[in-house]
mmCIF file of C-alpha atoms in Angstrom:
data_model
loop_
_atom_site.group_PDB
_atom_site.id
_atom_site.type_symbol
_atom_site.label_atom_id
_atom_site.label_comp_id
_atom_site.label_asym_id
_atom_site.label_seq_id
_atom_site.Cartn_x
_atom_site.Cartn_y
_atom_site.Cartn_z
ATOM 1 C CA MET V 6 210.174 -57.482 74.712
ATOM 2 C CA GLU V 7 213.614 -57.055 76.249
ATOM 3 C CA GLN V 8 211.692 -54.089 78.568
ATOM 4 C CA ALA V 9 209.679 -56.679 79.727
ATOM 5 C CA ILE V 10 212.144 -59.826 80.109
ATOM 6 C CA LEU V 11 214.298 -57.493 82.284
ATOM 7 C CA SER V 12 210.683 -56.510 84.366
ATOM 8 C CA ARG V 13 209.967 -59.958 84.930
ATOM 9 C CA MET V 14 213.610 -60.870 85.974
ATOM 10 C CA GLY V 15 213.220 -57.787 88.433
ATOM 11 C CA VAL V 16 216.122 -56.389 86.395
ATOM 12 C CA PRO V 17 214.906 -52.553 85.309
ATOM 13 C CA PRO V 18 215.096 -51.504 81.876
ATOM 14 C CA PRO V 19 218.098 -49.292 80.614
ATOM 15 C CA LEU V 20 217.894 -45.584 81.444
ATOM 16 C CA ALA V 21 216.479 -43.185 78.935
ATOM 17 C CA PRO V 22 219.878 -41.680 76.997
ATOM 18 C CA GLU V 23 218.514 -37.987 78.526
ATOM 19 C CA ASP V 24 218.258 -39.653 82.023
ATOM 20 C CA GLN V 25 221.458 -41.618 81.462
ATOM 21 C CA ALA V 26 223.143 -38.311 80.673
ATOM 22 C CA ARG V 27 221.532 -36.480 83.561
ATOM 23 C CA ALA V 28 222.618 -39.100 85.882
ATOM 24 C CA ASP V 29 226.133 -39.116 84.782
ATOM 25 C CA LEU V 30 226.357 -35.403 85.235
ATOM 26 C CA TYR V 31 224.981 -35.584 88.563
ATOM 27 C CA ALA V 32 227.541 -38.481 89.479
ATOM 28 C CA LEU V 33 230.214 -36.208 88.138
ATOM 29 C CA ILE V 34 229.495 -33.050 89.992
ATOM 30 C CA ALA V 35 229.383 -35.194 93.282
ATOM 31 C CA THR V 36 232.654 -36.923 92.637
ATOM 32 C CA LEU V 37 234.370 -33.412 92.014
ATOM 33 C CA LEU V 38 233.287 -31.745 95.209
ATOM 34 C CA LEU V 39 233.370 -34.548 97.440
ATOM 35 C CA LYS V 40 236.972 -35.401 96.698
ATOM 36 C CA PRO V 41 239.876 -34.301 94.488
ATOM 37 C CA PRO V 42 239.764 -35.647 90.806
ATOM 38 C CA ASP V 43 242.677 -38.808 90.570
ATOM 39 C CA ALA V 44 244.798 -38.557 87.680
ATOM 40 C CA ALA V 45 242.534 -41.026 85.848
ATOM 41 C CA LEU V 46 239.645 -38.819 86.465
ATOM 42 C CA LEU V 47 241.000 -35.673 85.284
ATOM 43 C CA THR V 48 242.527 -37.985 81.834
ATOM 44 C CA ALA V 49 239.691 -39.133 81.168
ATOM 45 C CA LEU V 50 237.898 -35.847 81.635
ATOM 46 C CA ALA V 51 240.538 -33.765 79.246
ATOM 47 C CA ALA V 52 239.576 -36.094 76.934
ATOM 48 C CA ALA V 53 236.071 -36.342 77.000
ATOM 49 C CA ASP V 54 233.877 -35.311 74.126
ATOM 50 C CA ALA V 55 231.312 -32.620 73.763
ATOM 51 C CA LEU V 56 228.034 -32.943 75.485
ATOM 52 C CA PRO V 57 225.244 -34.857 73.425
ATOM 53 C CA ALA V 58 223.045 -32.816 71.683
ATOM 54 C CA ALA V 59 219.951 -33.347 74.250
ATOM 55 C CA ASP V 60 222.293 -32.221 76.961
ATOM 56 C CA ALA V 61 224.053 -29.205 74.360
ATOM 57 C CA ASP V 62 222.918 -25.848 76.294
ATOM 58 C CA HIS V 63 224.812 -22.673 75.312
ATOM 59 C CA ALA V 64 226.049 -22.110 78.797
ATOM 60 C CA LEU V 65 226.257 -25.664 79.739
ATOM 61 C CA ASP V 66 228.359 -26.752 76.486
ATOM 62 C CA GLN V 67 230.614 -23.831 76.775
ATOM 63 C CA ALA V 68 231.132 -24.213 80.530
ATOM 64 C CA TRP V 69 231.966 -27.990 80.252
ATOM 65 C CA GLU V 70 234.673 -27.164 77.388
ATOM 66 C CA GLU V 71 236.054 -24.928 79.718
ATOM 67 C CA MET V 72 236.141 -27.547 82.586
ATOM 68 C CA VAL V 73 237.565 -30.376 79.897
ATOM 69 C CA LEU V 74 239.980 -27.750 79.053
ATOM 70 C CA ALA V 75 241.168 -27.031 82.394
ATOM 71 C CA ALA V 76 240.957 -30.759 83.121
ATOM 72 C CA GLY V 77 244.211 -31.112 80.579
ATOM 73 C CA LEU V 78 246.265 -28.086 82.101
ATOM 74 C CA LEU V 79 246.087 -28.606 85.455
ATOM 75 C CA PRO V 80 248.300 -31.623 87.098
ATOM 76 C CA PRO V 81 246.990 -33.921 90.021
ATOM 77 C CA ASP V 82 248.748 -32.927 92.636
ATOM 78 C CA ALA V 83 247.764 -28.802 92.239
ATOM 79 C CA VAL V 84 244.415 -29.495 92.088
ATOM 80 C CA ARG V 85 244.287 -31.831 95.015
ATOM 81 C CA ASP V 86 246.071 -28.920 96.509
ATOM 82 C CA GLU V 87 243.243 -25.959 95.169
ATOM 83 C CA PHE V 88 240.659 -28.807 96.630
ATOM 84 C CA ASP V 89 242.189 -28.960 99.949
ATOM 85 C CA ALA V 90 242.790 -25.168 100.047
ATOM 86 C CA LEU V 91 238.860 -24.685 99.408
ATOM 87 C CA PHE V 92 237.115 -27.163 101.486
ATOM 88 C CA ILE V 93 239.482 -29.047 104.203
ATOM 89 C CA SER V 94 241.068 -27.106 107.110
ATOM 90 C CA VAL V 95 241.914 -27.708 111.054
ATOM 91 C CA GLY V 96 239.771 -24.793 112.036
ATOM 92 C CA MET V 97 237.480 -23.172 109.573
ATOM 93 C CA PRO V 98 237.223 -24.122 105.796
ATOM 94 C CA ALA V 99 237.411 -21.285 103.060
ATOM 95 C CA LEU V 100 233.851 -22.872 102.004
ATOM 96 C CA ASN V 101 231.220 -25.000 103.305
ATOM 97 C CA PRO V 102 228.829 -26.248 100.413
ATOM 98 C CA TYR V 103 226.181 -27.681 102.884
ATOM 99 C CA GLY V 104 222.985 -26.701 102.547
ATOM 100 C CA SER V 105 222.019 -26.188 106.410
ATOM 101 C CA ARG V 106 225.139 -23.239 106.089
ATOM 102 C CA TYR V 107 223.706 -21.692 103.267
ATOM 103 C CA LEU V 108 220.007 -21.506 104.831
ATOM 104 C CA THR V 109 219.963 -20.850 108.274
ATOM 105 C CA GLY V 110 223.748 -19.533 108.568
ATOM 106 C CA PHE V 111 224.693 -22.632 110.739
ATOM 107 C CA MET V 112 225.753 -26.396 110.613
ATOM 108 C CA MET V 113 223.703 -29.302 111.097
ATOM 109 C CA GLU V 114 220.470 -27.346 111.421
ATOM 110 C CA ARG V 115 216.966 -28.085 110.137
ATOM 111 C CA PRO V 116 217.349 -28.555 106.577
ATOM 112 C CA LEU V 117 219.385 -31.190 107.158
ATOM 113 C CA ALA V 118 217.036 -33.349 109.584
ATOM 114 C CA SER V 119 214.466 -32.022 106.949
ATOM 115 C CA LEU V 120 216.647 -34.071 104.043
ATOM 116 C CA ARG V 121 217.384 -36.905 105.814
ATOM 117 C CA ASP V 122 213.730 -37.522 106.967
ATOM 118 C CA ASP V 123 213.356 -37.324 102.888
ATOM 119 C CA LEU V 124 216.207 -39.320 102.379
ATOM 120 C CA ARG V 125 214.842 -42.377 105.335
ATOM 121 C CA VAL V 126 211.400 -42.663 103.049
ATOM 122 C CA LEU V 127 213.018 -43.005 99.631
ATOM 123 C CA GLY V 128 214.970 -45.326 101.240
ATOM 124 C CA LEU V 129 218.689 -43.781 101.418
ATOM 125 C CA THR V 130 221.227 -43.485 104.032
ATOM 126 C CA ARG V 131 224.292 -42.032 104.161
ATOM 127 C CA ALA V 132 227.094 -45.217 104.012
ATOM 128 C CA ALA V 133 229.140 -46.012 106.711
ATOM 129 C CA GLY V 134 232.431 -44.500 106.587
ATOM 130 C CA VAL V 135 231.322 -41.284 105.250
ATOM 131 C CA ALA V 136 232.546 -38.193 106.797
ATOM 132 C CA GLU V 137 230.325 -35.936 104.971
ATOM 133 C CA ALA V 138 226.520 -35.231 105.951
ATOM 134 C CA GLU V 139 223.997 -35.547 103.700
ATOM 135 C CA ASP V 140 223.286 -31.797 103.010
ATOM 136 C CA HIS V 141 226.646 -31.463 101.542
ATOM 137 C CA LEU V 142 226.349 -30.319 97.983
ATOM 138 C CA GLY V 143 227.965 -32.804 96.603
ATOM 139 C CA ALA V 144 226.117 -35.754 98.403
ATOM 140 C CA VAL V 145 222.643 -33.968 97.056
ATOM 141 C CA CYS V 146 223.612 -34.242 93.818
ATOM 142 C CA GLU V 147 224.280 -38.080 94.571
ATOM 143 C CA ALA V 148 221.301 -38.251 95.623
ATOM 144 C CA MET V 149 219.851 -36.702 92.849
ATOM 145 C CA ARG V 150 222.234 -39.472 90.765
ATOM 146 C CA VAL V 151 220.116 -42.492 92.540
ATOM 147 C CA LEU V 152 216.452 -41.139 91.988
ATOM 148 C CA ILE V 153 217.602 -40.921 88.176
ATOM 149 C CA GLY V 154 219.263 -44.046 87.741
ATOM 150 C CA GLY V 155 218.856 -46.465 91.186
ATOM 151 C CA THR V 156 221.212 -48.569 92.957
ATOM 152 C CA HIS V 157 221.265 -51.265 95.134
ATOM 153 C CA GLY V 158 218.854 -51.067 97.619
ATOM 154 C CA ALA V 159 217.176 -47.821 96.415
ATOM 155 C CA SER V 160 214.983 -48.135 93.039
ATOM 156 C CA ARG V 161 214.416 -45.421 90.199
ATOM 157 C CA GLN V 162 211.945 -42.309 90.793
ATOM 158 C CA PRO V 163 209.487 -40.842 88.846
ATOM 159 C CA LEU V 164 210.416 -37.435 87.461
ATOM 160 C CA GLY V 165 207.653 -35.933 90.044
ATOM 161 C CA THR V 166 209.394 -37.362 92.940
ATOM 162 C CA GLN V 167 212.795 -35.876 91.343
ATOM 163 C CA ARG V 168 211.442 -32.601 90.926
ATOM 164 C CA THR V 169 210.333 -32.440 94.670
ATOM 165 C CA PHE V 170 213.325 -33.120 95.567
ATOM 166 C CA PHE V 171 215.225 -30.941 93.954
ATOM 167 C CA THR V 172 213.372 -28.337 94.789
ATOM 168 C CA ARG V 173 213.195 -28.958 98.492
ATOM 169 C CA HIS V 174 217.122 -29.483 98.449
ATOM 170 C CA LEU V 175 219.025 -28.070 95.816
ATOM 171 C CA ALA V 176 216.685 -25.108 94.111
ATOM 172 C CA PRO V 177 216.903 -22.945 97.560
ATOM 173 C CA TRP V 178 221.017 -22.509 97.854
ATOM 174 C CA TYR V 179 222.824 -24.274 95.189
ATOM 175 C CA ALA V 180 223.672 -21.123 93.043
ATOM 176 C CA ARG V 181 225.162 -19.288 95.721
ATOM 177 C CA CYS V 182 227.022 -22.026 97.366
ATOM 178 C CA LEU V 183 228.306 -22.294 93.291
ATOM 179 C CA ASP V 184 228.727 -18.940 93.201
ATOM 180 C CA ASP V 185 230.973 -18.788 95.955
ATOM 181 C CA ILE V 186 233.193 -21.901 94.867
ATOM 182 C CA ARG V 187 233.765 -19.829 91.668
ATOM 183 C CA GLU V 188 234.585 -16.837 93.136
ATOM 184 C CA ALA V 189 237.000 -18.083 95.715
ATOM 185 C CA GLN V 190 240.415 -16.466 95.367
ATOM 186 C CA ALA V 191 241.888 -20.187 95.793
ATOM 187 C CA ALA V 192 239.613 -21.910 92.627
ATOM 188 C CA CYS V 193 241.360 -22.596 89.690
ATOM 189 C CA PHE V 194 240.307 -25.627 88.148
ATOM 190 C CA TYR V 195 237.266 -25.379 90.476
ATOM 191 C CA ARG V 196 236.323 -22.209 89.378
ATOM 192 C CA HIS V 197 235.408 -24.651 86.002
ATOM 193 C CA VAL V 198 233.690 -26.934 88.133
ATOM 194 C CA ALA V 199 231.694 -24.714 90.041
ATOM 195 C CA ARG V 200 230.443 -22.749 86.683
ATOM 196 C CA PHE V 201 229.830 -26.046 84.914
ATOM 197 C CA ALA V 202 227.822 -27.795 88.170
ATOM 198 C CA ARG V 203 225.761 -24.213 87.918
ATOM 199 C CA ALA V 204 225.003 -24.234 84.402
ATOM 200 C CA PHE V 205 223.581 -28.005 84.692
ATOM 201 C CA LEU V 206 221.908 -27.377 87.484
ATOM 202 C CA ASP V 207 220.204 -23.923 86.223
ATOM 203 C CA VAL V 208 219.008 -26.125 83.497
ATOM 204 C CA GLU V 209 217.378 -28.617 85.452
ATOM 205 C CA ALA V 210 215.681 -26.155 87.466
ATOM 206 C CA ALA V 211 214.656 -24.373 84.510
ATOM 207 C CA ALA V 212 213.196 -27.834 82.957
ATOM 208 C CA PHE V 213 211.427 -28.933 86.857
ATOM 209 C CA SER V 214 209.820 -25.674 86.739
ATOM 210 C CA ILE V 215 208.558 -26.032 83.330
ATOM 211 C CA GLY V 216 207.301 -29.727 84.109
ATOM 212 C CA ASN V 217 205.920 -28.395 87.131
ATOM 213 C CA ASP V 218 203.884 -25.490 85.132
ATOM 214 C CA ALA V 219 202.597 -28.366 82.942
ATOM 215 C CA ASP V 220 201.309 -30.442 85.802
ATOM 216 C CA GLU V 221 199.281 -27.171 87.180
ATOM 217 C CA ALA V 222 197.511 -26.142 84.179
ATOM 218 C CA LYS V 223 196.576 -30.055 83.988
ATOM 219 C CA GLN V 224 195.163 -29.677 87.469
ATOM 220 C CA ARG V 225 193.011 -26.479 86.506
ATOM 221 C CA THR V 226 191.313 -27.775 82.956
ATOM 222 C CA PRO V 227 188.907 -29.732 84.632
ATOM 223 C CA ALA V 228 187.542 -26.558 86.643
ATOM 224 C CA ALA V 229 187.717 -24.409 84.024
ATOM 225 C CA ASP V 230 185.847 -26.496 81.877
ATOM 226 C CA GLU V 231 183.016 -26.735 84.434
#
């Protein structure tokens, strides 16, 4: 009844707990990759509980616990300096977490144009004042958060749309990017961030793969019955 009333009012019903958890984790990864965490975020992370049972995979849960522990051990200034050493530079940064860079070897290439086309169809555009290109790993994770939970001016998207977006714009390169962050000489806190992000996105990739296999099986069933 409550969901029907919200629907008639134009207000989307609350997300299912598992989808809310997914959206929250995408949001956290996006935030950590796009800017250094401030003292408040590090404190909140350090005090965070274990992952909900629905999200607790062995590798994911272990990576989460290690990131939470690291958040309580490192001062904000040290984490900010680490972020700058990894991602910010007057010349070429140590790391360039952009899809175009990983897929073509160059920045601002066709993968970025393809991503922008898909975002435009979904009603999403880069916010004014944002310096990072849309194919920054953090920005793509933020787009996934919006597809799951919606936002002002953009509605939630069905699981099939989420899967297509993930498969096109994250799956081909996220692992290599996060492995580079984890193995970077200057990485300390971000080694744990990268490990956690990799574990979470691996879970997402596996879930989407299972869903895709099930869809293909359904499509083949009528032909088999004939």
